[in-house]
Amino acid sequence: MGNTAADHGEFASFVHATGTQLYRTALLLTGDHHLAEDLTQTTYAKVFGSWRRVHRAENPVGYARTILLNTFLSHRRLRRSGEQPGRTADVTETLADSADGATSDADPSTRVDLLAALARLSPTDRAVLVARYWEDRSITETAADLGLSETAVRTRSKRALERLRPLVLDLSPEGIM
Amino acid sequence: MNNLSTLMRSRVECEHLDLSALAFESIRRGRRIRRVRYAGAGLATAAVVAGVAMGAAALPGGNSAATELQPATGSTFAGPAAPVSPTLKSMGGPQSAERALDPRGIPLASGESTAATQPVPLVVSSPGWKCGAPADWKMECSGPGGRQVVVTVRAVAGYQEWVTDPDKGAGSRGVTTAPHGDYFATIQGNSKTAQEDLHALADSLHWK
């Protein structure tokens, strides 16, 4: 109605203010630019669907982040059976490329290895690491975001870091809790 | 050696997205989500109304909703429009469902056409807009780009209420025209219709 233009303007401003951060989160979760773009777009479409309620909320960014995580996890659950084998092959290939230095840019030790290594983790483990180390969420907040117990977050985080360590050469021991 | 947080920031710091395109496409997809949601709500409402009507009809001695809405004027009209709209009731018109009313709340004479067939005293003549047949003193009009409005003719007696009550015309949604004789009109649009469109339509109304 009359507020439509204002709604669109406010929403566009919100996307411009938060889009880069959310896209980078999506990239760390999916490990793929196209999937990350699609996940980000789906998240914002859902946010826009409830924009009049969301923009009055105390923390619209937190709302968007929660939608992104839930969309990622539910999408992965739906496609789990059909997608994993291809993903494993892609990761193996990418890691091999990285070892040769064939696809590296400025920092070969992190530019390729990190996304590929993250992709080897289960979606939930990846979401735990992204929430804890990228979003700087506490264990309590991460548990609430992902619907896990705090013990499960600690366990998954520790196990995931241990799996990452041999794959990411630059990952320091203190990266492990 | 770096911790994971540093490595993550280093890995994605150069990653950017076209945020304008992202906003545009998100709005487009978000609108679809809203439409589906509204359609679902509409279907649910219709199902509830239908269920209530069927339940009422099934009660011993109960009449169907359609029967209750039939005007008792002996008119042969059997269309869906109610002779007394909620709008007219709220404007203080007669509450009886026995007689068809015009927007002023005046019962139509026996044999006079009901609201559904009574032509409204105005014409919408805005380029690109097409209006359906008036029903119950309302006209639904469609414009370019999926825009839709409902033009409602109302009795001038309710004008002050409409321009002062924030829940009605004094709110930001919709447009209320100036009085014209015994009538005035309100125009309300769907989510695709901007307030400027409503004002342009209001300016294009020709009163008979």
Short mmCIF file of C-alpha atoms in Angstrom, two decimals:
data_model
loop_
_atom_site.label_atom_id
_atom_site.label_comp_id
_atom_site.label_asym_id
_atom_site.label_seq_id
_atom_site.Cartn_x
_atom_site.Cartn_y
_atom_site.Cartn_z
CA MET A 1 0.00 0.00 0.00
CA GLY A 2 1.24 3.45 0.76
CA ASN A 3 4.05 2.08 2.82
CA THR A 4 5.30 -0.19 0.07
CA ALA A 5 7.93 2.19 -1.29
CA ALA A 6 9.16 2.98 2.21
CA ASP A 7 9.30 -0.73 3.03
CA HIS A 8 11.35 -1.41 -0.07
CA GLY A 9 13.72 1.46 0.72
CA GLU A 10 14.25 0.34 4.29
CA PHE A 11 14.74 -3.24 3.22
CA ALA A 12 17.23 -2.29 0.51
CA SER A 13 19.19 -0.26 3.07
CA PHE A 14 19.17 -3.27 5.38
CA VAL A 15 20.52 -5.49 2.60
CA HIS A 16 23.26 -3.00 1.77
CA ALA A 17 24.27 -2.77 5.42
CA THR A 18 24.30 -6.48 6.17
CA GLY A 19 24.53 -8.29 2.82
CA THR A 20 28.29 -8.65 2.61
CA GLN A 21 28.62 -10.17 6.07
CA LEU A 22 25.72 -12.55 5.47
CA TYR A 23 27.07 -13.58 2.08
CA ARG A 24 30.46 -14.36 3.59
CA THR A 25 28.77 -16.45 6.27
CA ALA A 26 26.91 -18.31 3.54
CA LEU A 27 30.15 -18.84 1.64
CA LEU A 28 31.84 -20.38 4.68
CA LEU A 29 28.83 -22.63 5.19
CA THR A 30 28.38 -23.80 1.61
CA GLY A 31 31.91 -23.49 0.23
CA ASP A 32 30.48 -22.53 -3.14
CA HIS A 33 29.84 -19.07 -4.55
CA HIS A 34 26.63 -19.97 -6.35
CA LEU A 35 25.17 -21.86 -3.41
CA ALA A 36 26.22 -19.03 -1.10
CA GLU A 37 24.53 -16.46 -3.31
CA ASP A 38 21.38 -18.54 -3.48
CA LEU A 39 21.36 -19.11 0.27
CA THR A 40 21.82 -15.40 0.91
CA GLN A 41 19.06 -14.50 -1.51
CA THR A 42 16.67 -17.07 -0.01
CA THR A 43 17.41 -15.70 3.44
CA TYR A 44 16.67 -12.12 2.44
CA ALA A 45 13.53 -13.18 0.56
CA LYS A 46 12.26 -14.78 3.77
CA VAL A 47 13.22 -11.67 5.71
CA PHE A 48 11.35 -9.49 3.22
CA GLY A 49 8.34 -11.77 3.51
CA SER A 50 8.10 -10.76 7.16
CA TRP A 51 9.79 -7.38 6.85
CA ARG A 52 7.17 -5.29 8.64
CA ARG A 53 7.56 -7.49 11.69
CA VAL A 54 11.32 -7.98 11.33
CA HIS A 55 12.31 -4.34 11.01
CA ARG A 56 10.50 -3.55 14.23
CA ALA A 57 12.36 -6.35 16.02
CA GLU A 58 15.16 -5.60 18.43
CA ASN A 59 17.81 -7.34 16.34
CA PRO A 60 16.91 -7.74 12.65
CA VAL A 61 20.45 -8.85 11.83
CA GLY A 62 20.24 -11.68 14.35
CA TYR A 63 16.91 -12.67 12.85
CA ALA A 64 18.45 -12.81 9.38
CA ARG A 65 21.42 -14.82 10.64
CA THR A 66 19.13 -17.35 12.31
CA ILE A 67 17.10 -17.71 9.11
CA LEU A 68 20.30 -18.25 7.15
CA LEU A 69 21.54 -20.98 9.50
CA ASN A 70 18.18 -22.73 9.61
CA THR A 71 17.75 -22.51 5.84
CA PHE A 72 21.22 -23.93 5.33
CA LEU A 73 20.66 -26.82 7.73
CA SER A 74 17.16 -27.68 6.50
CA HIS A 75 18.31 -27.51 2.88
CA ARG A 76 21.20 -29.83 3.64
CA ARG A 77 18.93 -32.25 5.46
CA LEU A 78 16.61 -32.41 2.46
CA ARG A 79 19.42 -33.01 0.00
CA ARG A 80 21.71 -35.07 2.19
CA SER A 81 21.22 -38.40 0.43
CA GLY A 82 21.90 -37.13 -3.07
CA GLU A 83 24.64 -34.59 -2.63
CA GLN A 84 27.40 -35.94 -0.45
CA PRO A 85 29.29 -38.16 -2.94
CA GLY A 86 29.72 -35.34 -5.44
CA ARG A 87 30.73 -32.97 -2.73
CA THR A 88 33.47 -35.35 -1.51
CA ALA A 89 34.87 -35.67 -4.99
CA ASP A 90 34.89 -31.89 -5.42
CA VAL A 91 36.70 -31.43 -2.16
CA THR A 92 39.33 -34.02 -2.97
CA GLU A 93 39.91 -32.35 -6.30
CA THR A 94 40.13 -28.91 -4.76
CA LEU A 95 42.58 -30.06 -2.13
CA ALA A 96 44.76 -31.63 -4.77
CA ASP A 97 44.72 -28.41 -6.78
CA SER A 98 45.65 -26.52 -3.70
CA ALA A 99 48.58 -28.75 -2.93
CA ASP A 100 49.94 -28.04 -6.38
CA GLY A 101 49.40 -24.33 -5.93
CA ALA A 102 47.39 -24.33 -9.12
CA THR A 103 44.41 -22.41 -7.83
CA SER A 104 45.97 -20.26 -5.19
CA ASP A 105 45.84 -16.46 -5.12
CA ALA A 106 47.51 -14.33 -2.51
CA ASP A 107 47.62 -16.80 0.34
CA PRO A 108 47.62 -20.41 -0.85
CA SER A 109 47.51 -21.83 2.63
CA THR A 110 44.14 -20.31 3.36
CA ARG A 111 42.57 -19.24 0.06
CA VAL A 112 41.52 -22.71 -1.04
CA ASP A 113 42.20 -25.10 1.78
CA LEU A 114 39.91 -23.54 4.31
CA LEU A 115 36.65 -23.72 2.31
CA ALA A 116 37.50 -27.17 1.03
CA ALA A 117 38.39 -28.38 4.49
CA LEU A 118 35.22 -26.94 5.97
CA ALA A 119 33.23 -28.72 3.28
CA ARG A 120 34.51 -32.04 4.64
CA LEU A 121 32.71 -31.46 7.89
CA SER A 122 29.07 -32.27 8.48
CA PRO A 123 26.73 -29.30 7.91
CA THR A 124 26.00 -29.02 11.61
CA ASP A 125 29.69 -29.09 12.57
CA ARG A 126 30.37 -26.45 9.93
CA ALA A 127 27.55 -24.31 11.27
CA VAL A 128 28.96 -24.63 14.78
CA LEU A 129 32.42 -23.49 13.68
CA VAL A 130 31.07 -20.63 11.59
CA ALA A 131 28.90 -19.43 14.45
CA ARG A 132 31.71 -19.70 17.00
CA TYR A 133 34.72 -18.47 14.99
CA TRP A 134 33.23 -16.29 12.25
CA GLU A 135 30.23 -14.82 14.02
CA ASP A 136 32.01 -14.81 17.40
CA ARG A 137 28.95 -16.28 19.05
CA SER A 138 29.33 -17.73 22.54
CA ILE A 139 28.71 -21.40 23.22
CA THR A 140 25.39 -20.52 24.80
CA GLU A 141 24.33 -18.37 21.84
CA THR A 142 25.46 -20.97 19.33
CA ALA A 143 23.53 -23.65 21.16
CA ALA A 144 20.42 -21.48 21.08
CA ASP A 145 20.90 -20.56 17.40
CA LEU A 146 21.28 -24.16 16.28
CA GLY A 147 18.93 -25.84 18.72
CA LEU A 148 21.72 -27.87 20.31
CA SER A 149 22.79 -28.36 23.91
CA GLU A 150 25.87 -26.48 25.09
CA THR A 151 27.62 -29.82 25.57
CA ALA A 152 26.87 -30.76 21.97
CA VAL A 153 28.29 -27.44 20.76
CA ARG A 154 31.51 -27.99 22.74
CA THR A 155 31.86 -31.57 21.53
CA ARG A 156 31.14 -30.77 17.90
CA SER A 157 33.42 -27.78 17.94
CA LYS A 158 36.33 -29.73 19.42
CA ARG A 159 35.85 -32.65 17.04
CA ALA A 160 35.51 -30.41 14.00
CA LEU A 161 38.65 -28.46 14.82
CA GLU A 162 40.57 -31.70 15.25
CA ARG A 163 39.43 -32.78 11.80
CA LEU A 164 40.36 -29.44 10.29
CA ARG A 165 43.82 -29.25 11.74
CA PRO A 166 45.58 -31.70 9.39
CA LEU A 167 43.83 -30.13 6.41
CA VAL A 168 44.57 -26.50 7.19
CA LEU A 169 48.27 -26.12 7.64
CA ASP A 170 48.08 -22.65 9.12
CA LEU A 171 45.59 -23.57 11.82
CA SER A 172 47.27 -23.01 15.16
CA PRO A 173 46.85 -25.35 18.14
CA GLU A 174 45.06 -22.56 20.02
CA GLY A 175 42.39 -22.75 17.36
CA ILE A 176 41.41 -25.91 19.14
CA MET A 177 39.49 -25.24 22.30
CA MET B 1 50.12 -19.86 12.60
CA ASN B 2 46.62 -18.48 12.94
CA ASN B 3 43.52 -19.38 14.78
CA LEU B 4 40.41 -20.35 12.86
CA SER B 5 38.74 -16.98 13.30
CA THR B 6 41.65 -15.19 11.61
CA LEU B 7 41.82 -17.74 8.82
CA MET B 8 38.13 -17.37 8.10
CA ARG B 9 38.35 -13.59 7.90
CA SER B 10 41.38 -13.82 5.68
CA ARG B 11 39.65 -16.28 3.39
CA VAL B 12 36.49 -14.29 2.74
CA GLU B 13 37.62 -10.68 3.13
CA CYS B 14 37.75 -10.20 -0.64
CA GLU B 15 34.37 -11.80 -1.29
CA HIS B 16 31.68 -9.35 -2.37
CA LEU B 17 28.23 -9.55 -3.84
CA ASP B 18 26.22 -7.10 -5.95
CA LEU B 19 24.07 -5.86 -3.11
CA SER B 20 21.67 -3.88 -5.30
CA ALA B 21 20.93 -6.97 -7.36
CA LEU B 22 20.63 -8.99 -4.16
CA ALA B 23 18.08 -6.56 -2.72
CA PHE B 24 16.09 -6.46 -5.97
CA GLU B 25 15.93 -10.22 -6.35
CA SER B 26 15.19 -10.75 -2.65
CA ILE B 27 12.25 -8.35 -2.86
CA ARG B 28 10.95 -10.16 -5.94
CA ARG B 29 11.17 -13.56 -4.24
CA GLY B 30 9.91 -12.14 -0.95
CA ARG B 31 6.80 -10.83 -2.67
CA ARG B 32 6.09 -14.32 -3.92
CA ILE B 33 6.41 -15.63 -0.37
CA ARG B 34 3.94 -12.97 0.80
CA ARG B 35 1.49 -13.82 -1.97
CA VAL B 36 1.61 -17.51 -1.13
CA ARG B 37 1.13 -16.70 2.55
CA TYR B 38 -1.82 -14.38 1.88
CA ALA B 39 -3.38 -16.88 -0.49
CA GLY B 40 -3.05 -19.58 2.16
CA ALA B 41 -4.63 -17.32 4.76
CA GLY B 42 -7.44 -16.48 2.33
CA LEU B 43 -8.10 -20.13 1.61
CA ALA B 44 -8.09 -20.93 5.31
CA THR B 45 -10.56 -18.11 5.97
CA ALA B 46 -12.79 -19.26 3.13
CA ALA B 47 -12.69 -22.82 4.46
CA VAL B 48 -13.64 -21.63 7.95
CA VAL B 49 -16.48 -19.48 6.60
CA ALA B 50 -17.73 -22.34 4.46
CA GLY B 51 -17.52 -24.70 7.42
CA VAL B 52 -19.46 -22.31 9.66
CA ALA B 53 -22.11 -21.77 6.96
CA MET B 54 -22.53 -25.50 6.44
CA GLY B 55 -22.71 -26.04 10.18
CA ALA B 56 -25.37 -23.37 10.53
CA ALA B 57 -27.37 -24.86 7.67
CA ALA B 58 -27.18 -28.28 9.27
CA LEU B 59 -28.69 -27.06 12.53
CA PRO B 60 -32.37 -27.90 12.99
CA GLY B 61 -34.44 -24.91 11.90
CA GLY B 62 -31.35 -23.07 10.74
CA ASN B 63 -31.20 -21.18 7.48
CA SER B 64 -28.26 -21.05 5.18
CA ALA B 65 -26.22 -17.87 5.11
CA ALA B 66 -27.32 -17.29 1.56
CA THR B 67 -30.93 -17.44 2.57
CA GLU B 68 -30.37 -14.92 5.33
CA LEU B 69 -28.79 -12.51 2.90
CA GLN B 70 -31.68 -12.61 0.47
CA PRO B 71 -33.51 -9.30 0.33
CA ALA B 72 -37.12 -9.57 1.39
CA THR B 73 -38.29 -7.06 -1.17
CA GLY B 74 -39.64 -9.59 -3.56
CA SER B 75 -36.89 -8.74 -6.00
CA THR B 76 -35.87 -11.55 -8.25
CA PHE B 77 -32.21 -10.69 -7.70
CA ALA B 78 -30.37 -13.64 -6.19
CA GLY B 79 -26.78 -12.48 -6.47
CA PRO B 80 -24.18 -12.80 -3.78
CA ALA B 81 -24.17 -9.19 -2.64
CA ALA B 82 -25.64 -8.54 0.77
CA PRO B 83 -28.22 -5.78 0.91
CA VAL B 84 -26.63 -4.37 4.04
CA SER B 85 -22.88 -4.21 3.96
CA PRO B 86 -20.84 -4.06 7.17
CA THR B 87 -19.66 -0.68 5.99
CA LEU B 88 -23.16 0.68 5.90
CA LYS B 89 -23.93 -0.79 9.28
CA SER B 90 -20.91 0.93 10.76
CA MET B 91 -22.13 4.22 9.32
CA GLY B 92 -25.29 4.05 11.38
CA GLY B 93 -27.64 2.91 8.67
CA PRO B 94 -30.59 0.69 9.38
CA GLN B 95 -29.44 -2.65 10.75
CA SER B 96 -32.20 -4.70 9.21
CA ALA B 97 -31.17 -7.29 6.70
CA GLU B 98 -34.66 -7.25 5.28
CA ARG B 99 -34.24 -4.31 2.93
CA ALA B 100 -31.61 -3.34 0.41
CA LEU B 101 -29.92 0.01 1.09
CA ASP B 102 -28.12 2.61 -0.90
CA PRO B 103 -24.88 4.05 0.50
CA ARG B 104 -26.81 6.74 2.33
CA GLY B 105 -28.48 4.04 4.37
CA ILE B 106 -31.83 4.65 2.71
CA PRO B 107 -33.82 1.47 2.05
CA LEU B 108 -34.51 0.92 -1.59
CA ALA B 109 -38.14 0.89 -2.58
CA SER B 110 -39.76 -2.45 -3.23
CA GLY B 111 -38.97 -3.48 -6.76
CA GLU B 112 -36.03 -1.08 -6.96
CA SER B 113 -32.83 -2.74 -7.93
CA THR B 114 -30.56 -3.86 -5.10
CA ALA B 115 -27.12 -2.55 -4.40
CA ALA B 116 -25.61 -5.20 -6.58
CA THR B 117 -27.35 -3.95 -9.66
CA GLN B 118 -27.56 -0.26 -8.74
CA PRO B 119 -25.00 1.67 -10.78
CA VAL B 120 -22.57 3.61 -8.65
CA PRO B 121 -22.67 7.38 -9.14
CA LEU B 122 -19.14 7.65 -10.45
CA VAL B 123 -16.84 6.43 -13.18
CA VAL B 124 -13.14 5.65 -13.00
CA SER B 125 -11.46 7.02 -16.09
CA SER B 126 -7.76 6.56 -15.54
CA PRO B 127 -5.69 5.24 -18.46
CA GLY B 128 -4.62 1.63 -18.02
CA TRP B 129 -7.25 0.85 -15.40
CA LYS B 130 -10.27 -1.37 -15.94
CA CYS B 131 -13.10 -1.74 -13.47
CA GLY B 132 -15.50 -4.61 -13.01
CA ALA B 133 -19.23 -4.31 -12.51
CA PRO B 134 -20.16 -2.50 -9.31
CA ALA B 135 -21.40 -4.72 -6.54
CA ASP B 136 -22.62 -3.61 -3.13
CA TRP B 137 -21.45 -0.06 -3.98
CA LYS B 138 -17.94 -1.30 -4.56
CA MET B 139 -15.95 -1.56 -7.77
CA GLU B 140 -12.83 -3.62 -8.18
CA CYS B 141 -10.39 -2.12 -10.66
CA SER B 142 -7.21 -3.56 -12.12
CA GLY B 143 -4.29 -1.51 -13.34
CA PRO B 144 -0.89 -2.09 -14.89
CA GLY B 145 1.67 -4.26 -13.12
CA GLY B 146 -0.80 -6.25 -11.04
CA ARG B 147 -2.13 -3.18 -9.25
CA GLN B 148 -5.63 -3.54 -7.90
CA VAL B 149 -7.94 -1.22 -6.01
CA VAL B 150 -11.40 -1.28 -4.57
CA VAL B 151 -13.43 1.92 -4.99
CA THR B 152 -16.24 2.12 -2.44
CA VAL B 153 -19.05 4.69 -2.57
CA ARG B 154 -20.17 5.77 0.87
CA ALA B 155 -22.82 8.05 2.34
CA VAL B 156 -21.64 11.56 3.12
CA ALA B 157 -22.99 11.15 6.66
CA GLY B 158 -19.97 9.01 7.44
CA TYR B 159 -17.45 11.40 5.92
CA GLN B 160 -16.22 13.02 9.16
CA GLU B 161 -15.64 9.61 10.67
CA TRP B 162 -13.59 8.57 7.67
CA VAL B 163 -11.33 11.59 7.63
CA THR B 164 -10.71 11.66 11.38
CA ASP B 165 -10.54 8.03 12.40
CA PRO B 166 -6.97 6.71 12.00
CA ASP B 167 -8.35 3.21 11.50
CA LYS B 168 -10.22 4.44 8.44
CA GLY B 169 -9.42 7.14 5.93
CA ALA B 170 -7.22 9.20 8.25
CA GLY B 171 -4.66 6.41 8.35
CA SER B 172 -1.87 6.19 5.83
CA ARG B 173 -3.47 3.43 3.78
CA GLY B 174 -5.96 4.34 1.11
CA VAL B 175 -7.45 7.58 -0.11
CA THR B 176 -10.70 9.30 0.82
CA THR B 177 -12.20 11.69 -1.76
CA ALA B 178 -13.95 14.93 -0.97
CA PRO B 179 -17.74 14.71 -0.58
CA HIS B 180 -19.80 14.97 -3.75
CA GLY B 181 -23.45 15.57 -3.04
CA ASP B 182 -24.71 12.75 -0.86
CA TYR B 183 -21.66 10.61 -1.42
CA PHE B 184 -17.94 10.32 -1.11
CA ALA B 185 -15.62 7.50 -2.12
CA THR B 186 -12.72 5.61 -0.59
CA ILE B 187 -10.02 3.87 -2.60
CA GLN B 188 -7.88 1.11 -1.20
CA GLY B 189 -5.22 -0.76 -3.13
CA ASN B 190 -3.21 -3.94 -2.91
CA SER B 191 0.46 -4.11 -2.00
CA LYS B 192 1.54 -3.30 -5.56
CA THR B 193 -0.41 -0.07 -5.60
CA ALA B 194 1.45 2.97 -4.35
CA GLN B 195 -0.25 5.83 -2.55
CA GLU B 196 0.47 8.03 -5.59
CA ASP B 197 -1.57 5.63 -7.75
CA LEU B 198 -4.48 5.95 -5.36
CA HIS B 199 -4.35 9.75 -5.47
CA ALA B 200 -4.16 9.68 -9.27
CA LEU B 201 -7.21 7.43 -9.38
CA ALA B 202 -9.07 9.69 -6.98
CA ASP B 203 -8.35 12.61 -9.27
CA SER B 204 -9.67 10.63 -12.22
CA LEU B 205 -13.10 9.91 -10.74
CA HIS B 206 -16.03 11.42 -12.62
CA TRP B 207 -19.16 11.82 -10.54
CA LYS B 208 -22.48 11.42 -12.36
#
